[in-house]
Structures are given as structure tokens and as C-alpha cells.
Coordinates of N, CA and C in Angstrom, one line a residue:
X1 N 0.8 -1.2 0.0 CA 0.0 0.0 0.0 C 0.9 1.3 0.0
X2 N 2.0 1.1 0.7 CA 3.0 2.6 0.9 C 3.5 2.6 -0.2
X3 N 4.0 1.8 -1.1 CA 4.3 1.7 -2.7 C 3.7 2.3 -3.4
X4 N 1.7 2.2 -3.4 CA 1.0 2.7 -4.1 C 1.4 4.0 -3.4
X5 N 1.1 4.7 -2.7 CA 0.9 5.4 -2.0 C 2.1 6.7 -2.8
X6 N 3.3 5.9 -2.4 CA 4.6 6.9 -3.0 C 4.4 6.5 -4.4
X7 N 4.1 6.3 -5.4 CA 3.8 6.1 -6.5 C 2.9 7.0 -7.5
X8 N 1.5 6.9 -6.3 CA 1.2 8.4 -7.1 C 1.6 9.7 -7.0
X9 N 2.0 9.9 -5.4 CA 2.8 11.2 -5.2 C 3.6 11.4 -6.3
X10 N 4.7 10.9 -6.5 CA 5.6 11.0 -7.5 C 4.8 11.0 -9.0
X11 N 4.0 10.4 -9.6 CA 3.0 11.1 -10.7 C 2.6 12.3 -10.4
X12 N 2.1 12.5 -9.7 CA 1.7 13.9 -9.4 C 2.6 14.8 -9.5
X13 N 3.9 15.1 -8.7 CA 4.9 15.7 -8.9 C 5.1 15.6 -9.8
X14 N 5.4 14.9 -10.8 CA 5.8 14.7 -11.9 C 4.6 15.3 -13.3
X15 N 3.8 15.3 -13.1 CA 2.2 16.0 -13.7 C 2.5 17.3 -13.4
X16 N 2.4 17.8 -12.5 CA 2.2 19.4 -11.9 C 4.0 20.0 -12.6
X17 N 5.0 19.3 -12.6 CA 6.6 19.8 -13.2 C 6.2 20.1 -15.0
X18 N 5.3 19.3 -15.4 CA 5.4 18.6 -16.6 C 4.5 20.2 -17.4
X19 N 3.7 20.3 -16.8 CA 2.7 21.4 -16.8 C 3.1 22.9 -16.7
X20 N 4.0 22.8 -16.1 CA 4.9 24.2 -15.9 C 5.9 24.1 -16.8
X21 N 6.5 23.1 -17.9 CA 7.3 23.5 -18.7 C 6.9 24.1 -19.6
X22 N 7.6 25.2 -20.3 CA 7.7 25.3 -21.2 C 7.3 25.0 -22.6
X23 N 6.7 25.2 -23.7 CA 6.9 24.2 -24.8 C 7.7 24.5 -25.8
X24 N 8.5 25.6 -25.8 CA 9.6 25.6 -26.3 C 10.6 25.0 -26.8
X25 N 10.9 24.1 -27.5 CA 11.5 23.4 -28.0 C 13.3 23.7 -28.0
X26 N 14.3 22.8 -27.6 CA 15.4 23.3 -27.9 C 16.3 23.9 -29.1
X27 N 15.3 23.3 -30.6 CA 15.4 23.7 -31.4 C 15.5 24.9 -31.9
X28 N 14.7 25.6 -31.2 CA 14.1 27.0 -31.5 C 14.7 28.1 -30.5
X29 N 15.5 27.7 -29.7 CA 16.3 28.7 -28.8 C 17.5 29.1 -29.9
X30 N 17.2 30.5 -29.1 CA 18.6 31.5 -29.9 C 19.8 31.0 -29.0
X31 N 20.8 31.3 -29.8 CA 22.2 31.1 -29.1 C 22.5 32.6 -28.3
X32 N 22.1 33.9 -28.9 CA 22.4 35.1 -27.9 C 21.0 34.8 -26.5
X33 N 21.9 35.1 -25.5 CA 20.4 34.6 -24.2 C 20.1 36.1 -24.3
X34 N 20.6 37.0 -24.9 CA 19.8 38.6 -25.0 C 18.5 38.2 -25.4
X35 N 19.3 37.5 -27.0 CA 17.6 37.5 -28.0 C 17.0 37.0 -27.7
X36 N 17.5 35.5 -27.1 CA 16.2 34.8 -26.5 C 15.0 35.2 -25.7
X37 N 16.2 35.9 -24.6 CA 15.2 36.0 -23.6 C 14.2 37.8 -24.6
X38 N 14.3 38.3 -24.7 CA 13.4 39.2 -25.7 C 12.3 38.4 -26.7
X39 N 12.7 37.5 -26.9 CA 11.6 36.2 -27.8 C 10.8 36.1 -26.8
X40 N 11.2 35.5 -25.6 CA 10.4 34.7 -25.0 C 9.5 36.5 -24.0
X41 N 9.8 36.6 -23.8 CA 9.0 38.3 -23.8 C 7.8 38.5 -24.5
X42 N 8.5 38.8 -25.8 CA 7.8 38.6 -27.2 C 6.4 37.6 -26.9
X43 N 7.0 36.2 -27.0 CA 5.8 35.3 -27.0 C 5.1 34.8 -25.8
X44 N 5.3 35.6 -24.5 CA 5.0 35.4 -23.7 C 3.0 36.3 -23.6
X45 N 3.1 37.3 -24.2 CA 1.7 38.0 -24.6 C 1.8 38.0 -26.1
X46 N 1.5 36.7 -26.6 CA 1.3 36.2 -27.8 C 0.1 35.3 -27.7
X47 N -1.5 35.4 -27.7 CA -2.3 34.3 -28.0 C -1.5 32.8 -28.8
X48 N -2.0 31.7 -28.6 CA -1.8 30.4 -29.4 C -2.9 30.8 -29.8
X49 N -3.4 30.8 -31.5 CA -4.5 30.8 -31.9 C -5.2 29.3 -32.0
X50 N -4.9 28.1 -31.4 CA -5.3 27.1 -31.3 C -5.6 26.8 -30.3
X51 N -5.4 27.0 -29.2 CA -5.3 27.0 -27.6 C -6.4 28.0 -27.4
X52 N -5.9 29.7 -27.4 CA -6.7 30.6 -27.4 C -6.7 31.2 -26.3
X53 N -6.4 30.0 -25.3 CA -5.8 30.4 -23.7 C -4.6 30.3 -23.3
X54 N -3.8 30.3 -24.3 CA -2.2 30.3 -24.0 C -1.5 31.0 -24.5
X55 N -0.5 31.2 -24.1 CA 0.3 31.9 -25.0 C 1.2 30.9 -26.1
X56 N 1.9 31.6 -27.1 CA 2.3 31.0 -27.5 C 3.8 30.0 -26.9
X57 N 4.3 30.7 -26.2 CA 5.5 30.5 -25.3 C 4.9 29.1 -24.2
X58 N 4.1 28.9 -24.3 CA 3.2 27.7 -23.4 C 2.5 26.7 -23.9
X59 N 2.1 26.7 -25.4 CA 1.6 25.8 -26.1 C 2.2 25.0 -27.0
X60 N 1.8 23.7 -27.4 CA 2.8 22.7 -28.0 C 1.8 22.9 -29.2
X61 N 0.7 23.5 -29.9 CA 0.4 23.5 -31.1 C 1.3 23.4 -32.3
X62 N 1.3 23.0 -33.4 CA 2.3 23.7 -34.2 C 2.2 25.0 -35.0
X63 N 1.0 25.4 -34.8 CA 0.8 26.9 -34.9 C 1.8 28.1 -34.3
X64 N 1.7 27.5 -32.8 CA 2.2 28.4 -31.9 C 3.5 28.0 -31.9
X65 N 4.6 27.0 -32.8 CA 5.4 27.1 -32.6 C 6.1 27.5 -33.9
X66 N 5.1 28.0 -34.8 CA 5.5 28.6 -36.4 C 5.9 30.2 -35.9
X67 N 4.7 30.4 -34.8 CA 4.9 31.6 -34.6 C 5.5 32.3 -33.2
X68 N 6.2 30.6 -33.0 CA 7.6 31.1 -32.6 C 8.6 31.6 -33.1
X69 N 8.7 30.9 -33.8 CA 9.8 30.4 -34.9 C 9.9 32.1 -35.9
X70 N 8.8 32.2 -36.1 CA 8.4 33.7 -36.9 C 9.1 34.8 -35.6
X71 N 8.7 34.8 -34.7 CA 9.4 35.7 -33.4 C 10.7 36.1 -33.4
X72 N 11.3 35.0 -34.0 CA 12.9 34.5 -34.0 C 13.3 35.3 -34.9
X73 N 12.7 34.6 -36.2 CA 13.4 35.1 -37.2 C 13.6 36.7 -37.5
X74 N 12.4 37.5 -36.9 CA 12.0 38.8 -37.1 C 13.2 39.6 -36.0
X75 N 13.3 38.2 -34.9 CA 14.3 39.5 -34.1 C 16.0 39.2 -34.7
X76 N 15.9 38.5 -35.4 CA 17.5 37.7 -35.7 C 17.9 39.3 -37.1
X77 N 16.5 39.4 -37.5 CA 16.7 40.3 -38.6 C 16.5 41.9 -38.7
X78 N 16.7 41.7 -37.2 CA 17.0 43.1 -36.3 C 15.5 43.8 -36.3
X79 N 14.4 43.5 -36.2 CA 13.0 44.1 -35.6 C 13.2 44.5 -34.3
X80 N 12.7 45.5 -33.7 CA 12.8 45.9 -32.3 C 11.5 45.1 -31.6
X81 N 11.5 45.0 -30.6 CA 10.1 44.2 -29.8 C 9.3 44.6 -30.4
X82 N 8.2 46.0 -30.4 CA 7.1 46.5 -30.7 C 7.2 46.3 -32.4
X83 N 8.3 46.0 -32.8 CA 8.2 46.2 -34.6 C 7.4 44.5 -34.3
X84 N 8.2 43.3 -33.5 CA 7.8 41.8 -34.2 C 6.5 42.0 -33.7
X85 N 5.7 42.6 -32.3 CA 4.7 42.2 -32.3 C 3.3 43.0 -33.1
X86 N 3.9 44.1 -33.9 CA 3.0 45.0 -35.3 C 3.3 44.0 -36.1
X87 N 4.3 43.4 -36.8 CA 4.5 42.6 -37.4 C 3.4 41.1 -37.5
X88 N 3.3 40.5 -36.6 CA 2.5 39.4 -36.2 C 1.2 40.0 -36.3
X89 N 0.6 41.2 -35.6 CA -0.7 41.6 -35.6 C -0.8 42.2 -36.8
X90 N -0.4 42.4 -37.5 CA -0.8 43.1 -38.7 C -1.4 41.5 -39.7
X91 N -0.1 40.1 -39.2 CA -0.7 39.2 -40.5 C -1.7 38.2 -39.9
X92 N -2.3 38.6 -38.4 CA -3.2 37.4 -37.8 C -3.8 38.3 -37.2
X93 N -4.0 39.7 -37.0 CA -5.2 40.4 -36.2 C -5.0 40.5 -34.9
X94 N -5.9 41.7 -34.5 CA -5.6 41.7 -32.9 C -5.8 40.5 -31.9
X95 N -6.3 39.9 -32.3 CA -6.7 38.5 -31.2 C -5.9 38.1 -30.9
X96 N -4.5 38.0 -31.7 CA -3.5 37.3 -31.5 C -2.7 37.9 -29.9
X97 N -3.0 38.8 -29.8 CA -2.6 39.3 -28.4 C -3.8 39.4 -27.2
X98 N -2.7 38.5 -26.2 CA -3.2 37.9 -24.8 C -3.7 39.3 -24.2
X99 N -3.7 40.7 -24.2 CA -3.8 41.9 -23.7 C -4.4 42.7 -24.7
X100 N -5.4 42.7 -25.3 CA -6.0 43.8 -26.4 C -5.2 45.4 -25.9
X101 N -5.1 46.3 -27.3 CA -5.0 47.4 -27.0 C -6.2 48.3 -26.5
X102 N -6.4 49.1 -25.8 CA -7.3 50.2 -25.5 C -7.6 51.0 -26.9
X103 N -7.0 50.8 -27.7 CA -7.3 51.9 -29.1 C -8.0 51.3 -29.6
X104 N -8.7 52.7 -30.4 CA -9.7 52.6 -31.5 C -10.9 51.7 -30.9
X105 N -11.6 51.1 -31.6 CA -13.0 50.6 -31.2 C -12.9 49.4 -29.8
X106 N -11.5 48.9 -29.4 CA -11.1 48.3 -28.4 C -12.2 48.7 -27.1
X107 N -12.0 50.2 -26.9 CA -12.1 51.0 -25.9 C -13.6 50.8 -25.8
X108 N -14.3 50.0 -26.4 CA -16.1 49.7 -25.9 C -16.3 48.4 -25.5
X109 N -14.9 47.5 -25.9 CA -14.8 46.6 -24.9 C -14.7 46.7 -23.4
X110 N -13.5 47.5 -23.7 CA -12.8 47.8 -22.3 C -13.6 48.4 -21.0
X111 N -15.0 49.2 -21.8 CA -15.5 50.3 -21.2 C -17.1 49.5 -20.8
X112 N -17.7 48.3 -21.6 CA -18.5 47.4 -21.2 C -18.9 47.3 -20.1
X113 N -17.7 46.2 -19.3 CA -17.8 46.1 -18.0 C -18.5 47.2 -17.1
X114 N -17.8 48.0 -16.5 CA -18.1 49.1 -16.1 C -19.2 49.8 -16.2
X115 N -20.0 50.1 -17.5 CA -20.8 50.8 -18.3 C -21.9 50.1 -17.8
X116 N -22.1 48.1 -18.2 CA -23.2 47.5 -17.7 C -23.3 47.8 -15.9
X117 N -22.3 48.2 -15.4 CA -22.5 47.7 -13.5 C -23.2 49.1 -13.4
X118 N -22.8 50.6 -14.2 CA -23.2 51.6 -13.7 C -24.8 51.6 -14.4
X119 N -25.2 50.8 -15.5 CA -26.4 51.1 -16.2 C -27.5 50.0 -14.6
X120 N -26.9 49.1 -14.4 CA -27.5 48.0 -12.9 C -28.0 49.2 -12.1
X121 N -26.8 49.8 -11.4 CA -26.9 50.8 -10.0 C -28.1 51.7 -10.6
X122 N -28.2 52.1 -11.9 CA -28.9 53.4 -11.9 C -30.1 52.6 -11.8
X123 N -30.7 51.2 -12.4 CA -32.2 51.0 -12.7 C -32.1 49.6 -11.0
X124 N -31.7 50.0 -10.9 CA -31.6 49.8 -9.4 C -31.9 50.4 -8.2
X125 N -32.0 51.7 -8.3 CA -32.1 52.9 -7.7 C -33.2 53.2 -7.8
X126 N -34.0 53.0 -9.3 CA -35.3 53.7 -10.0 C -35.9 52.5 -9.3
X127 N -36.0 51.6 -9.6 CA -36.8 50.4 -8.8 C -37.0 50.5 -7.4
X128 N -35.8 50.7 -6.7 CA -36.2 51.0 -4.9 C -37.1 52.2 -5.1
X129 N -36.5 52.8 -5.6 CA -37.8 54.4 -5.2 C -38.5 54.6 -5.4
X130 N -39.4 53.6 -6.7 CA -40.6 53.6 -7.3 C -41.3 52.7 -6.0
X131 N -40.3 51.5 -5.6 CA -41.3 50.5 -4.5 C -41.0 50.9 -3.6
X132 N -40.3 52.3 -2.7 CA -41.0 53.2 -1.9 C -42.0 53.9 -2.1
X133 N -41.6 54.6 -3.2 CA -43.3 55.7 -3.4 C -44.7 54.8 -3.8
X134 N -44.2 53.5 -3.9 CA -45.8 52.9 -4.1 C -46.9 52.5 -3.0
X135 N -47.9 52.6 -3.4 CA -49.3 52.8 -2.0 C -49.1 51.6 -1.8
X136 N -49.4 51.1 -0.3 CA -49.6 49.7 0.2 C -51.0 49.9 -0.2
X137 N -51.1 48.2 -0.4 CA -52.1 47.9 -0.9 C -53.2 47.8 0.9
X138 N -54.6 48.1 0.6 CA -55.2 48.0 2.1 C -55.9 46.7 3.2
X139 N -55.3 46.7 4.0 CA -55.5 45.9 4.6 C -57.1 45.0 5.1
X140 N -57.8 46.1 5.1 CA -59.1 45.8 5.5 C -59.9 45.5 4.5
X141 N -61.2 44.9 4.3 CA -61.9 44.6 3.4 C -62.8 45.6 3.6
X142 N -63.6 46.1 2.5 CA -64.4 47.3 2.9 C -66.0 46.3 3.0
X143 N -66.5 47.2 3.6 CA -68.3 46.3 4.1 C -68.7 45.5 3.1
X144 N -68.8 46.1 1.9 CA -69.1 45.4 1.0 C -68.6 44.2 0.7
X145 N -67.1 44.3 0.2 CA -66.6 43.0 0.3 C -66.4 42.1 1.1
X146 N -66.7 42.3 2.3 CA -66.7 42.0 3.7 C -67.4 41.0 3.8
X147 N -69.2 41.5 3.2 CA -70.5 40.9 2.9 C -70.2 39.7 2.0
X148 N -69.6 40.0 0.7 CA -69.9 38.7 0.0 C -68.6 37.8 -0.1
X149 N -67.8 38.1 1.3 CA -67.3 37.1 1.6 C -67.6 36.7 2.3
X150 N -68.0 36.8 3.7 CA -69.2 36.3 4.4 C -69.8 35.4 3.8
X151 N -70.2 35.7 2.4 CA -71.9 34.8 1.7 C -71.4 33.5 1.1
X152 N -69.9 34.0 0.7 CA -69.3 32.8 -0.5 C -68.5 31.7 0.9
X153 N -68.5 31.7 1.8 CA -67.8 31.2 3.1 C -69.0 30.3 3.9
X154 N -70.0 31.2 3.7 CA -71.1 30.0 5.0 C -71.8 29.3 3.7
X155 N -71.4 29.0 2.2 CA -71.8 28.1 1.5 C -71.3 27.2 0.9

């Protein structure tokens, strides 16, 4: 049983190590660790367009490792950061980045959130104070109705 026991521990460990690597390939590392590490910068707020939840620096797609590979080449060929990642967004669209810009029509994303919680509070506000200013309804039955409940009750 203590076999099993230290058995899966060490899967586990070994699961949770496996998951934090990298997918980076050795292939694909620069020999200057300047460039590299600027790549991996680079692809670190890089969507995987196959993943969608990763970056590209994190995914084993081979998508995300084309446009690694593209990362590379762009900085090998002297692009500055902001040039490779206009570069990539220019030939796969903004999506491709894990952080949208605030520009241009961005900014009705961004402003959504916020916009629906303040449009809540205001018809939120109109609601409580309409069902304060509303009459209670009356308690008592008036004679009349009184009467032909009375009539509909002893029959």
C-alpha cells in the first residue's frame, strides 16, 4: 500500500513539473540569451491561436510554434520588440494578443464592464424608489366585500 501510496505522489509531482514547462522546443532557442530572452518576452503576450488560452510560449500547437519560430526570425533580422509584435498583428489580427489594445474601437470593450454595473446601479435605484413611493395595498376589506365574503364562506 505505501508503494502505491509513494507512486502516485511522485505522478503527481511529476504531472504538476510537466505542466509548468515550457513548450519551447530546444530547437528553437537563440544562441544570444539577450535575443532569446526578448523572444520569449515577445511570446509570452502572444495568444496560441489554437489554444486561445495560451500563449504562444506555453503551447505545444504547431501553430504556436510557427509563430515562434516567426518571433525568431523577425528578431534575428533586427525588428525591435514593438516592430515583431505589429508585425504578427498586422498578418493574424488583434486577437493574436493575450492583452487587447485600449485603441480605436477596443475601448467599448474595455468600457463594457463598467458601463453595464453603472447602467445595474442606476435602474436599481429607479426600482427601490418607485417601490417606496408605491401605496400599500389595504389591509381591510371594505363592508361590502366583507359581505360577500361572508356569503361565499357559509356556503
Amino acid at each position: 500500500m505505501m508503494g502505491f501510496l509513494r507512486h502516485g505522489v511522485l505522478t503527481l509531482v511529476f504531472s504538476l513539473v510537466a505542466t509548468l514547462a515550457l513548450a519551447v522546443q530546444p530547437d528553437e532557442v537563440l544562441d544570444d540569451p539577450a535575443m532569446e530572452a526578448r523572444a520569449r518576452e515577445i511570446s509570452a503576450g502572444l495568444r496560441c491561436l489554437v489554444c486561445q488560452n495560451e500563449s504562444i510560449d506555453e503551447s505545444n500547437a504547431s501553430l504556436a510554434k510557427d509563430l515562434r519560430l516567426l518571433v525568431r526570425e523577425r528578431l534575428v533580422a533586427g525588428d525591435t520588440n514593438p516592430e515583431v509584435v505589429e508585425y504578427i498583428v498586422a498578418r493574424y489580427g488583434e486577437f493574436v494578443l493575450l492583452k487587447p489594445t485600449t485603441g480605436g474601437w477596443n475601448w467599448l470593450l474595455w468600457a463594457a464592464g463598467p458601463g453595464m454595473f453603472l447602467i445595474a446601479v442606476v435602474l436599481g435605484a429607479v426600482y427601490v424608489r418607485r417601490r417606496s413611493k408605491a401605496v400599500a395595498p389595504a389591509e381591510r376589506l371594505s363592508a361590502d366585500e366583507q359581505e360577500r365574503l361572508d356569503a361565499l364562506l357559509k356556503r
